PDB file of C-alpha atoms in Angstrom:
ATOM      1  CA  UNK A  28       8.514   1.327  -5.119  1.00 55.00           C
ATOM      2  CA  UNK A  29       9.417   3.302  -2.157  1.00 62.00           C
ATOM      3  CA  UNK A  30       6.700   5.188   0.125  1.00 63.00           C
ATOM      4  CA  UNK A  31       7.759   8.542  -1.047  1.00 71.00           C
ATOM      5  CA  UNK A  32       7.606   7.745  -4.542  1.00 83.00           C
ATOM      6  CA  UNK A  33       4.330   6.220  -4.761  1.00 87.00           C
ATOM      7  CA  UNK A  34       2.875   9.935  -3.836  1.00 90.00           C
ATOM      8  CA  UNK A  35       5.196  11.074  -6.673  1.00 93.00           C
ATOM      9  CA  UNK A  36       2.850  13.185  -9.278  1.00 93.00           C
ATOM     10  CA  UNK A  37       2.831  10.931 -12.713  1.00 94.00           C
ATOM     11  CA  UNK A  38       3.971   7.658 -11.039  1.00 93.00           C
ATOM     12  CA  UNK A  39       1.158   5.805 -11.826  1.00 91.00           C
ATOM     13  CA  UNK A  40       1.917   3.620 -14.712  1.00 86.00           C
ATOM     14  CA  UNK A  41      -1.590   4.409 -16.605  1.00 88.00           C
ATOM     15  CA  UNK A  42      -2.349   7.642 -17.620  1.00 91.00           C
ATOM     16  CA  UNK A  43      -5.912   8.672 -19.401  1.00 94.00           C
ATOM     17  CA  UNK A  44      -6.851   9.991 -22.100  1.00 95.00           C
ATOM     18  CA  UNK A  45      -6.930  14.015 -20.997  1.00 96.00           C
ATOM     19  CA  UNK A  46      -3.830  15.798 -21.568  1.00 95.00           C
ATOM     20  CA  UNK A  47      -1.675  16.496 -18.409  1.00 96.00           C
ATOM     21  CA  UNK A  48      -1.108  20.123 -16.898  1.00 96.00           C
ATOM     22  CA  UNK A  49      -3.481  21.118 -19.353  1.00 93.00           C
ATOM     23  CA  UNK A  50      -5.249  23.847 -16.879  1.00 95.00           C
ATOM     24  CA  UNK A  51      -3.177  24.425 -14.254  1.00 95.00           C
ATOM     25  CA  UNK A  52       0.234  23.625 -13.439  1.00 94.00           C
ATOM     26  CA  UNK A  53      -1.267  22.370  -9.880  1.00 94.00           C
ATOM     27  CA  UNK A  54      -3.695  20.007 -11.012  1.00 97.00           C
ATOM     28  CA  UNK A  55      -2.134  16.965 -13.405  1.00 97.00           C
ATOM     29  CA  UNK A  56      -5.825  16.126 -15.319  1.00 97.00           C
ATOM     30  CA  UNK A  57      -8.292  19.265 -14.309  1.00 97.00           C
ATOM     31  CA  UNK A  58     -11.476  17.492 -15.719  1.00 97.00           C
ATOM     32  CA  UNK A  59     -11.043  14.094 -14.589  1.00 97.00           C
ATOM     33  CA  UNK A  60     -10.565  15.473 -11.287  1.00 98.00           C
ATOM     34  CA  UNK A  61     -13.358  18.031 -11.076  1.00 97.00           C
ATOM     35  CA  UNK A  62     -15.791  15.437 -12.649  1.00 97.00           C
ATOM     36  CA  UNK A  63     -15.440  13.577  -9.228  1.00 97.00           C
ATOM     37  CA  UNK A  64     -17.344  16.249  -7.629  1.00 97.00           C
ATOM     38  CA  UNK A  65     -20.650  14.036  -8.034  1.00 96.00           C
ATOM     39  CA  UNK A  66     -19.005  10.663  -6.894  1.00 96.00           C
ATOM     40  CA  UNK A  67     -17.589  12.817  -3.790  1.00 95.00           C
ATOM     41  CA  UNK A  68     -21.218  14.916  -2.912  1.00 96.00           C
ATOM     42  CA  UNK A  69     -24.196  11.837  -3.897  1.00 96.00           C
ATOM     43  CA  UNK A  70     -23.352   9.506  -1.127  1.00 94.00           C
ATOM     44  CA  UNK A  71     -22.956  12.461   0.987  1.00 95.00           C
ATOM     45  CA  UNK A  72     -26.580  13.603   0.645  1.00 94.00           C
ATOM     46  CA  UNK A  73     -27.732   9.813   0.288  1.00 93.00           C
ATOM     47  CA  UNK A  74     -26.326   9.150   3.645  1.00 92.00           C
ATOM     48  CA  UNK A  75     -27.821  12.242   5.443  1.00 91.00           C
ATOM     49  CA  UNK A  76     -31.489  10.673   3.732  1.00 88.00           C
ATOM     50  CA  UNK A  77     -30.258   7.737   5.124  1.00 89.00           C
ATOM     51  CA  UNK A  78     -29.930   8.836   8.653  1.00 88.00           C
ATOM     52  CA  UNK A  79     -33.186   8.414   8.867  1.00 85.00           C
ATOM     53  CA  UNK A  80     -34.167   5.319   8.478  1.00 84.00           C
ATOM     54  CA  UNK A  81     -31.194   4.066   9.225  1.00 87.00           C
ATOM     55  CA  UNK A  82     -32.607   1.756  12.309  1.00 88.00           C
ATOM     56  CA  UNK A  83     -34.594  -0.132   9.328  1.00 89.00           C
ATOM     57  CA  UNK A  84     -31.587  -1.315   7.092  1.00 89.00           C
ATOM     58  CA  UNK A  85     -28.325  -3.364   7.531  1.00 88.00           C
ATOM     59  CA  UNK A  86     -24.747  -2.101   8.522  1.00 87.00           C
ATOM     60  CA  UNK A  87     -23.665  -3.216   5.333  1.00 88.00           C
ATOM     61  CA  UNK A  88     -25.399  -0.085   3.852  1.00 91.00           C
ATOM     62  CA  UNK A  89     -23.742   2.751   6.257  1.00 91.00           C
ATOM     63  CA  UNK A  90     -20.199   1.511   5.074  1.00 93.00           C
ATOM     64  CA  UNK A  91     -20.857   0.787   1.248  1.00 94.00           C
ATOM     65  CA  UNK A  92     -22.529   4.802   1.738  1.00 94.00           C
ATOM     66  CA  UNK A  93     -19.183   5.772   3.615  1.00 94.00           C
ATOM     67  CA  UNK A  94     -16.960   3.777   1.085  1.00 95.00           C
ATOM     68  CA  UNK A  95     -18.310   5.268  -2.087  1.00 95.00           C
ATOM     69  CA  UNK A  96     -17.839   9.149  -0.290  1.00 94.00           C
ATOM     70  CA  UNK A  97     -13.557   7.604  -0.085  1.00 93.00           C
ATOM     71  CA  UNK A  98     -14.166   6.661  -3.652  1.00 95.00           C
ATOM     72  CA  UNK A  99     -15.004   9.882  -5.126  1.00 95.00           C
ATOM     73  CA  UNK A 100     -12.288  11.561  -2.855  1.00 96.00           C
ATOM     74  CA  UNK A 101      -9.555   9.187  -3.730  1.00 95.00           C
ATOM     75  CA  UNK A 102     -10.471   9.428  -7.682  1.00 96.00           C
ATOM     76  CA  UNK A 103      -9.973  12.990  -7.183  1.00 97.00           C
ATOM     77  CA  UNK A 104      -6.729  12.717  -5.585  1.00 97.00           C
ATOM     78  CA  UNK A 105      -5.792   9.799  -8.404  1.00 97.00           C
ATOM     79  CA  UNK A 106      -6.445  12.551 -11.291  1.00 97.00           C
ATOM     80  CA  UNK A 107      -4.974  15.269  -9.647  1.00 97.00           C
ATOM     81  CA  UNK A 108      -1.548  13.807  -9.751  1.00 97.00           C
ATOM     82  CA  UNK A 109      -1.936  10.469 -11.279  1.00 96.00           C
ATOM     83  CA  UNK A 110       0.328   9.053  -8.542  1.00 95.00           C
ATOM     84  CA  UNK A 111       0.768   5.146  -7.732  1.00 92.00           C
ATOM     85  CA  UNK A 112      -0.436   6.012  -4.063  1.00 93.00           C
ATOM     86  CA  UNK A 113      -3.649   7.150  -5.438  1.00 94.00           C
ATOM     87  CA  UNK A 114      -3.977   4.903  -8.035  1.00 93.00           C
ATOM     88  CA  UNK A 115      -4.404   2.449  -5.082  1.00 92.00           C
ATOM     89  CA  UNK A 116      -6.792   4.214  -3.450  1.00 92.00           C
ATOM     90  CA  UNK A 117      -9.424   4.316  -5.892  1.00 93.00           C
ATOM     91  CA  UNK A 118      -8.937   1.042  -7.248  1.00 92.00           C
ATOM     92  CA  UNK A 119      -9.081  -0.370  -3.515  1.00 92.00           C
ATOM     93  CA  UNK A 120     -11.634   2.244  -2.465  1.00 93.00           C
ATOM     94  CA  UNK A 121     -13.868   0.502  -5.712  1.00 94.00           C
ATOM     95  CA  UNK A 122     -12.900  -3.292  -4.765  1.00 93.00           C
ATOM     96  CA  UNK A 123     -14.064  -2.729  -1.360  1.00 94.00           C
ATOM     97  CA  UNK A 124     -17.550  -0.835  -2.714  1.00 95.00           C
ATOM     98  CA  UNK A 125     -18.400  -3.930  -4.236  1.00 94.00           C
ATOM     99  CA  UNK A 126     -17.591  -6.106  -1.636  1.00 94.00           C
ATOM    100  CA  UNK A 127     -20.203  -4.167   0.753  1.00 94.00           C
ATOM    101  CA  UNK A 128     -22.742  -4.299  -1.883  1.00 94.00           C
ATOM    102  CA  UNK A 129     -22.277  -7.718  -2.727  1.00 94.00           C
ATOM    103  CA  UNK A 130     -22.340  -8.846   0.569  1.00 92.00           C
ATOM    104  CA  UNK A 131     -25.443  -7.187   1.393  1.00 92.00           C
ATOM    105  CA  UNK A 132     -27.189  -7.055  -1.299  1.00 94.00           C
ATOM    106  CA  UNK A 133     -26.752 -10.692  -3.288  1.00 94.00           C
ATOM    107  CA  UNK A 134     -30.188 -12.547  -3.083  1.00 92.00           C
ATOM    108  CA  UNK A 135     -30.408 -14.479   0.014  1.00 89.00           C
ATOM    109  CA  UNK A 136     -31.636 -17.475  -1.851  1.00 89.00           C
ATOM    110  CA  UNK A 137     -28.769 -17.260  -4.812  1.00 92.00           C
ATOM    111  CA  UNK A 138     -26.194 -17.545  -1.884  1.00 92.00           C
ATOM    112  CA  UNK A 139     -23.070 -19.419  -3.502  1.00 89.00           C
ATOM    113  CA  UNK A 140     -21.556 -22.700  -2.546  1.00 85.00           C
ATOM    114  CA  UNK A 141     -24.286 -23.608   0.105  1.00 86.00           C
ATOM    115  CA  UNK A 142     -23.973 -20.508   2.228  1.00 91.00           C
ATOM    116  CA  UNK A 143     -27.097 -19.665   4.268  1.00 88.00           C
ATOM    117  CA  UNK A 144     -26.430 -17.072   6.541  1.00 92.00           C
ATOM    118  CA  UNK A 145     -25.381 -13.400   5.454  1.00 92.00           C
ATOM    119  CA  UNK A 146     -23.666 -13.025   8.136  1.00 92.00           C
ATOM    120  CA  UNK A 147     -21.035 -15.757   7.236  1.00 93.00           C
ATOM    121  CA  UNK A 148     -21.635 -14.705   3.330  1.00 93.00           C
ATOM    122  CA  UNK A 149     -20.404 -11.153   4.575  1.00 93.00           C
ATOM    123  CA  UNK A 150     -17.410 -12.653   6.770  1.00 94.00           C
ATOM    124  CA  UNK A 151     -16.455 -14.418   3.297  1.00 92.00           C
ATOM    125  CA  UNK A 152     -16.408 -11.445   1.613  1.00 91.00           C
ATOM    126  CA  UNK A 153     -14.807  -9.175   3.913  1.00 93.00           C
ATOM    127  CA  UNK A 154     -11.642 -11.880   4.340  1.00 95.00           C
ATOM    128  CA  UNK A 155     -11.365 -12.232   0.324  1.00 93.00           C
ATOM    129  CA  UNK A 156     -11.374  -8.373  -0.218  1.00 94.00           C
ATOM    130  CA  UNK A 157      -8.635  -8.119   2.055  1.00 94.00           C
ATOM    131  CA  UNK A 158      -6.664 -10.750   0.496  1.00 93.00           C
ATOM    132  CA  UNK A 159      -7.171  -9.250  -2.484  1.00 91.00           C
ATOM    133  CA  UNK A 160      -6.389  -5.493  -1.012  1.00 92.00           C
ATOM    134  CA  UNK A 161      -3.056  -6.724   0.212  1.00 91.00           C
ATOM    135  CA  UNK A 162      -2.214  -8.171  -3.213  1.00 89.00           C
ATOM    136  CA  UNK A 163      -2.845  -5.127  -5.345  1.00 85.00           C
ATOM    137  CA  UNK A 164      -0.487  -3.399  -3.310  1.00 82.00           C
ATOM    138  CA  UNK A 165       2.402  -5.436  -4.470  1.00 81.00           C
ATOM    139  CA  UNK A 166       0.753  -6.343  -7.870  1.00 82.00           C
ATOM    140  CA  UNK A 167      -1.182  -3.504  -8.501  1.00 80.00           C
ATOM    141  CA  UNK A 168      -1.601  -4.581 -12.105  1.00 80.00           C
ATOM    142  CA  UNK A 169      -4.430  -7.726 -10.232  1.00 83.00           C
ATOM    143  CA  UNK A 170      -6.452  -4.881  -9.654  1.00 84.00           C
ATOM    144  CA  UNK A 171      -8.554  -4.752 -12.697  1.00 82.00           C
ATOM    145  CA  UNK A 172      -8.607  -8.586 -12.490  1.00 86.00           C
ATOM    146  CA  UNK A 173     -10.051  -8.674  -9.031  1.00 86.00           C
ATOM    147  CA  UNK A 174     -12.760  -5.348  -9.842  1.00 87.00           C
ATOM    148  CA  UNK A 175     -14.085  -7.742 -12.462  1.00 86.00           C
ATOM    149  CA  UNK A 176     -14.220 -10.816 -10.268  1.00 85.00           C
ATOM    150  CA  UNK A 177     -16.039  -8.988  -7.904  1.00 83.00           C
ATOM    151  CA  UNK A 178     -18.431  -7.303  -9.931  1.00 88.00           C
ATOM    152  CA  UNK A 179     -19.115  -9.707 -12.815  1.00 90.00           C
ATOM    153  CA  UNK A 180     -20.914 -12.103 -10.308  1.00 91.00           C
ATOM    154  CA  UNK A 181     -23.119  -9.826  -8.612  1.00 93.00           C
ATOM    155  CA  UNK A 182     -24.072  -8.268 -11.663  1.00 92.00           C
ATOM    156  CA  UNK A 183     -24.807 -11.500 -13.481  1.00 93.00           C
ATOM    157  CA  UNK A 184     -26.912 -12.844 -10.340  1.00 93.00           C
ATOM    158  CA  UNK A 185     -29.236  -9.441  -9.905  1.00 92.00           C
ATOM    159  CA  UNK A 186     -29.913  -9.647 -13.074  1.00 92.00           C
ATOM    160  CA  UNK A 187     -31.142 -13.215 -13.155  1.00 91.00           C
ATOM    161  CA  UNK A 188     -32.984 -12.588 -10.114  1.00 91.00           C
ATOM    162  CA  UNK A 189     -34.269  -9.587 -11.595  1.00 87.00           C
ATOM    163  CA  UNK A 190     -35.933 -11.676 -14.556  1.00 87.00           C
ATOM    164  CA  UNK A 191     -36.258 -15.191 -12.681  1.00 87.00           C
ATOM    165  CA  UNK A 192     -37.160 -15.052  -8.890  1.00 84.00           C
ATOM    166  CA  UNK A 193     -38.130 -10.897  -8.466  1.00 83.00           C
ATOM    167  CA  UNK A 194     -42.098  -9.541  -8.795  1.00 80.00           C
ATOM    168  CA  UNK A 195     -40.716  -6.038  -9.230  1.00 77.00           C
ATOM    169  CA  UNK A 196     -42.477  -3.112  -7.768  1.00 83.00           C
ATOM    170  CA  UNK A 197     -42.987   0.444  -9.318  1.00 84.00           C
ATOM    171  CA  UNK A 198     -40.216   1.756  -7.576  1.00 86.00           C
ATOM    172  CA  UNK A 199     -37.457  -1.177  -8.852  1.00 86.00           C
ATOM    173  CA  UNK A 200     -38.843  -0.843 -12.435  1.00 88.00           C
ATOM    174  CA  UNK A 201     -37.728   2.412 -12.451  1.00 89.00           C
ATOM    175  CA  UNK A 202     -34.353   2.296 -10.997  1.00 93.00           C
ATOM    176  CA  UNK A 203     -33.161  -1.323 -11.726  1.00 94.00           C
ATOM    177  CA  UNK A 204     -33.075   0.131 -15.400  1.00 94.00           C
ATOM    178  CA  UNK A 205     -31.461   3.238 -14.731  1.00 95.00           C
ATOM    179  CA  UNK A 206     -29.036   1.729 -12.253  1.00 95.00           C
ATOM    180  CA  UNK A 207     -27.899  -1.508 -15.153  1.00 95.00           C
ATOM    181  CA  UNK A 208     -28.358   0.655 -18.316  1.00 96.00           C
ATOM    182  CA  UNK A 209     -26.357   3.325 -16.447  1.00 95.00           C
ATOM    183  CA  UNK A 210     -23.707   1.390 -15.840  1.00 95.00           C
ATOM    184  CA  UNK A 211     -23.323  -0.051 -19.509  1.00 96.00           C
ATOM    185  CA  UNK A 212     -22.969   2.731 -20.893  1.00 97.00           C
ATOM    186  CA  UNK A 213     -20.420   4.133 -18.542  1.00 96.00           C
ATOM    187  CA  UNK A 214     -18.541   1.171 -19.216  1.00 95.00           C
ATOM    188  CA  UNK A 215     -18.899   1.799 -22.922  1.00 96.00           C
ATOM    189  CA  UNK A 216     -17.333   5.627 -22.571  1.00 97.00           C
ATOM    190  CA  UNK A 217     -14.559   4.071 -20.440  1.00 95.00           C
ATOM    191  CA  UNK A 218     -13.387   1.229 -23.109  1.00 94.00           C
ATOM    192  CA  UNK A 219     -13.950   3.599 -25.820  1.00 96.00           C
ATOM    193  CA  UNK A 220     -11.686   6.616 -24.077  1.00 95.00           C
ATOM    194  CA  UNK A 221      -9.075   3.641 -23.289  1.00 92.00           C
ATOM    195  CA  UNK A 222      -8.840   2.256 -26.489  1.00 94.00           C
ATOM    196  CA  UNK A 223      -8.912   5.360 -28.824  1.00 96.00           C
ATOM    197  CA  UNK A 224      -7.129   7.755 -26.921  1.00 95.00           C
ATOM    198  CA  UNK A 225      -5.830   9.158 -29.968  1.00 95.00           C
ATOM    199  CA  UNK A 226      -8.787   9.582 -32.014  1.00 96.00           C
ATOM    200  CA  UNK A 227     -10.667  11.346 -29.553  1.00 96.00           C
ATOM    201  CA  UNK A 228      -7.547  13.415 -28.990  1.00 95.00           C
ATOM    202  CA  UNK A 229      -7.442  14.488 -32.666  1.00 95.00           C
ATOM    203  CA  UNK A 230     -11.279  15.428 -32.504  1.00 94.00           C
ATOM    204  CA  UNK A 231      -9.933  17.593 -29.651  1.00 93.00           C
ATOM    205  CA  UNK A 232     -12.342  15.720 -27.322  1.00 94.00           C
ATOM    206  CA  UNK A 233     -10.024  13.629 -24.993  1.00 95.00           C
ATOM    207  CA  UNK A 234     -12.617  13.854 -21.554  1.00 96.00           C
ATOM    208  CA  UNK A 235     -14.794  10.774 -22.116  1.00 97.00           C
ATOM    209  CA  UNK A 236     -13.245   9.376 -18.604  1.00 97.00           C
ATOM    210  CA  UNK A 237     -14.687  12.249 -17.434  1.00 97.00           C
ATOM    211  CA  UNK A 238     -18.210  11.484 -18.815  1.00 97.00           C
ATOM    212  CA  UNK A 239     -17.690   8.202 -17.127  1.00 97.00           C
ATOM    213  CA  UNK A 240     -17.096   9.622 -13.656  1.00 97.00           C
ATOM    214  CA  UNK A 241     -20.217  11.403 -13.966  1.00 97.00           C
ATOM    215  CA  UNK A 242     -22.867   8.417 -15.458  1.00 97.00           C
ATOM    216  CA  UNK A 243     -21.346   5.992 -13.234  1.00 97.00           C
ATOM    217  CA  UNK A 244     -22.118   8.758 -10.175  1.00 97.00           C
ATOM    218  CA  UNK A 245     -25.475   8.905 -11.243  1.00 97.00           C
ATOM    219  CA  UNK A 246     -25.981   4.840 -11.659  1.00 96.00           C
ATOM    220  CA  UNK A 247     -24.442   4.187  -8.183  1.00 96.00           C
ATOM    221  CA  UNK A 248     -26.885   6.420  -6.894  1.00 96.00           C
ATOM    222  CA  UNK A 249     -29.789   4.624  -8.484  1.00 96.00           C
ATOM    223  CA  UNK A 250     -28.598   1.715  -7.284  1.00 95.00           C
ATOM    224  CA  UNK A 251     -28.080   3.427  -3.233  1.00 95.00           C
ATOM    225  CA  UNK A 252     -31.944   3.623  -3.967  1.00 94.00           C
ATOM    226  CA  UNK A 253     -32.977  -0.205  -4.539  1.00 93.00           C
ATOM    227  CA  UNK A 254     -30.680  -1.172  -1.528  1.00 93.00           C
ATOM    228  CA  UNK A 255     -32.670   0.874   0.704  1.00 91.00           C
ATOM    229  CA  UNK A 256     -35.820  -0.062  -0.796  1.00 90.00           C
ATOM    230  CA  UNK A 257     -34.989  -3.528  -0.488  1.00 89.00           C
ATOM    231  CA  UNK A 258     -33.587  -3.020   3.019  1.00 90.00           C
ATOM    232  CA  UNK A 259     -37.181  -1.004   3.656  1.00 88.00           C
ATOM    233  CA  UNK A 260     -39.553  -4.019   2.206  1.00 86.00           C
ATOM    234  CA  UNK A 261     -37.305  -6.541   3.844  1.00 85.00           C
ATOM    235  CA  UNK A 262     -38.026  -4.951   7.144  1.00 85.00           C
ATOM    236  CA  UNK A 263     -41.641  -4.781   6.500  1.00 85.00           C
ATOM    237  CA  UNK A 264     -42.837  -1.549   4.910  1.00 84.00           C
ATOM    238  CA  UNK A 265     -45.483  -1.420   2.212  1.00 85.00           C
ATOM    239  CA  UNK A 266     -43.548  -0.819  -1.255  1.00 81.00           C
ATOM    240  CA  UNK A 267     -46.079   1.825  -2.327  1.00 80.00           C
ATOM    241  CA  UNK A 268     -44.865   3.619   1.066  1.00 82.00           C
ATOM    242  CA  UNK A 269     -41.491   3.598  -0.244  1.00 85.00           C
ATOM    243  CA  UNK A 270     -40.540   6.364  -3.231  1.00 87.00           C
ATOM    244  CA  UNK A 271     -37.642   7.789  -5.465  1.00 90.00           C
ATOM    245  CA  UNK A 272     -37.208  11.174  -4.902  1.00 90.00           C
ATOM    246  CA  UNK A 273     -34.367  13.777  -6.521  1.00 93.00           C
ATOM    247  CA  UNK A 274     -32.259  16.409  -4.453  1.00 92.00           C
ATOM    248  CA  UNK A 275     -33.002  19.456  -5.440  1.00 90.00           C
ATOM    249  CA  UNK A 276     -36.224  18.680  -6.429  1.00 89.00           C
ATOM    250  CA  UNK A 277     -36.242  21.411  -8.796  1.00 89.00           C
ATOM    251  CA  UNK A 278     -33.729  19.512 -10.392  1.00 89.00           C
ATOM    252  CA  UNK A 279     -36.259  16.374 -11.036  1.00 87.00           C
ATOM    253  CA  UNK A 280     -34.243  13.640 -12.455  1.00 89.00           C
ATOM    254  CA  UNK A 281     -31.039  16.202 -13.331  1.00 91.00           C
ATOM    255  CA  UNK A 282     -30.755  15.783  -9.438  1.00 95.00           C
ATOM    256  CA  UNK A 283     -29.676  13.115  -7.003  1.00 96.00           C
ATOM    257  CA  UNK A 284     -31.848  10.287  -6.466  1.00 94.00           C
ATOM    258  CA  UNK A 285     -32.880   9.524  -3.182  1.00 92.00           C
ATOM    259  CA  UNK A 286     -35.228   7.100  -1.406  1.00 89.00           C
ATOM    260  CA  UNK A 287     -37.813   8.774   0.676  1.00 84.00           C
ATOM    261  CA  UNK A 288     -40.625   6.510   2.631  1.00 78.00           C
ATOM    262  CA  UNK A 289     -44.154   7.089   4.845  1.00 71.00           C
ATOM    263  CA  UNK A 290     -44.125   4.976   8.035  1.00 64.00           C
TER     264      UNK A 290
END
């Protein structure tokens, strides 16, 4: 496919569940595209929390943060004119989301194939993710293939560490939960608006994807919060000193989460 016509609206060879131009004549799937607005907005107001104590966790954090803002704003783009240019963009935008997270974030002591430092673990990571970016643009249908590759392990080894290794404090009990449980059910709305597109058409209901955008906002975010607590404890603060806390705070747990600490 040439340049030009990968930015071609409705060149994308998958196209959801919502019905196109439904709206507006500008916009190719209005709901999928404003539901982005929390993938877009939460890692903008984590990373201004983050600022903070930014001096206390690794880099690895500031460009997963930076990555997931691209996210949001290339699903947008994606849904807006379900082109094969931003097709590419999320699904790269997500593969290399999960590469920062994995690489910072997989238990030190659950490193794979006798890796010890993070530092090389990250290296690994970084090389594979390109390989992998470079192959989704000429075989962009890999790209589901390599998002579970990527995300199966990680998953699979938090959670045994979670159960296994971890003495979890009041703070992880809280969002480990919301974070996995999050996810799975996200994951659930996603198959299900995939699968049955035209049942949930003919109970005039065809936004699940939509209701996935906005859970699997929500469960990143919970997730932004045990990375900095871990990055936090790791670096020597008291756990108890380290807290969940939700912007607005009006909003309670409506609103974003966000880790807040006492030095």
């Amino acid at each position: 496919m040439r340049l030009t016509q990968a930015f071609t609206p409705l060149s994308s060879s998958v196209d959801w569940c919502e019905p196109n131009y439904q709206v507006t004549n500008y916009i190719v799937e209005f709901v999928n595209t404003i539901t982005n607005i929390p993938l877009v907005v939460f890692p903008v107001v984590q990373f201004c929390y983050y600022l903070q104590y930014a001096r206390y966790c690794q880099q690895n954090l500031r460009y997963l943060l930076i990555t997931l803002q691209l996210v949001g704003i290339g699903s947008a783009y994606y849904h807006a004119t379900l082109s094969f240019a931003g097709q590419l963009i999320d699904e790269c935008g997500i593969l290399w989301s999960l590469s920062w997270l994995s690489a910072g974030y997989w238990p030190h002591h659950l490193f794979p194939f006798g890796i010890k430092s993070r530092s090389h673990f990250t290296l690994c990571y970084i090389f594979v993710t390109f390989c992998c970016t470079v192959l989704s643009i000429s075989k962009p249908e890999c790209n589901q293939f390599f998002l579970i590759v990527f995300g199966a392990p990680f998953v699979i080894t938090i959670i045994a560490d979670h159960f296994v290794y971890r003495t979890p404090t009041k703070m992880y009990t809280k969002c480990f939960p919301a974070f996995m449980l999050g996810f799975l059910v996200a994951f659930i709305i996603w198959g299900l608006d995939k699968s049955f597109c035209p049942l949930w058409r003919a109970l005039y209901i065809p936004y699940l994807h939509g209701v996935w955008h906005i859970l699997s906002a929500y469960a990143t975010a919970y997730g932004i919060v045990l990375c900095i607590h871990e990055d936090l404890t790791r670096y020597g603060f008291a756990s108890e000193n380290v807290r969940i806390r939700y912007f607005p705070d009006r909003w309670k747990i409506l609103g974003i989460p966000c880790a807040d600490f006492k030095p």
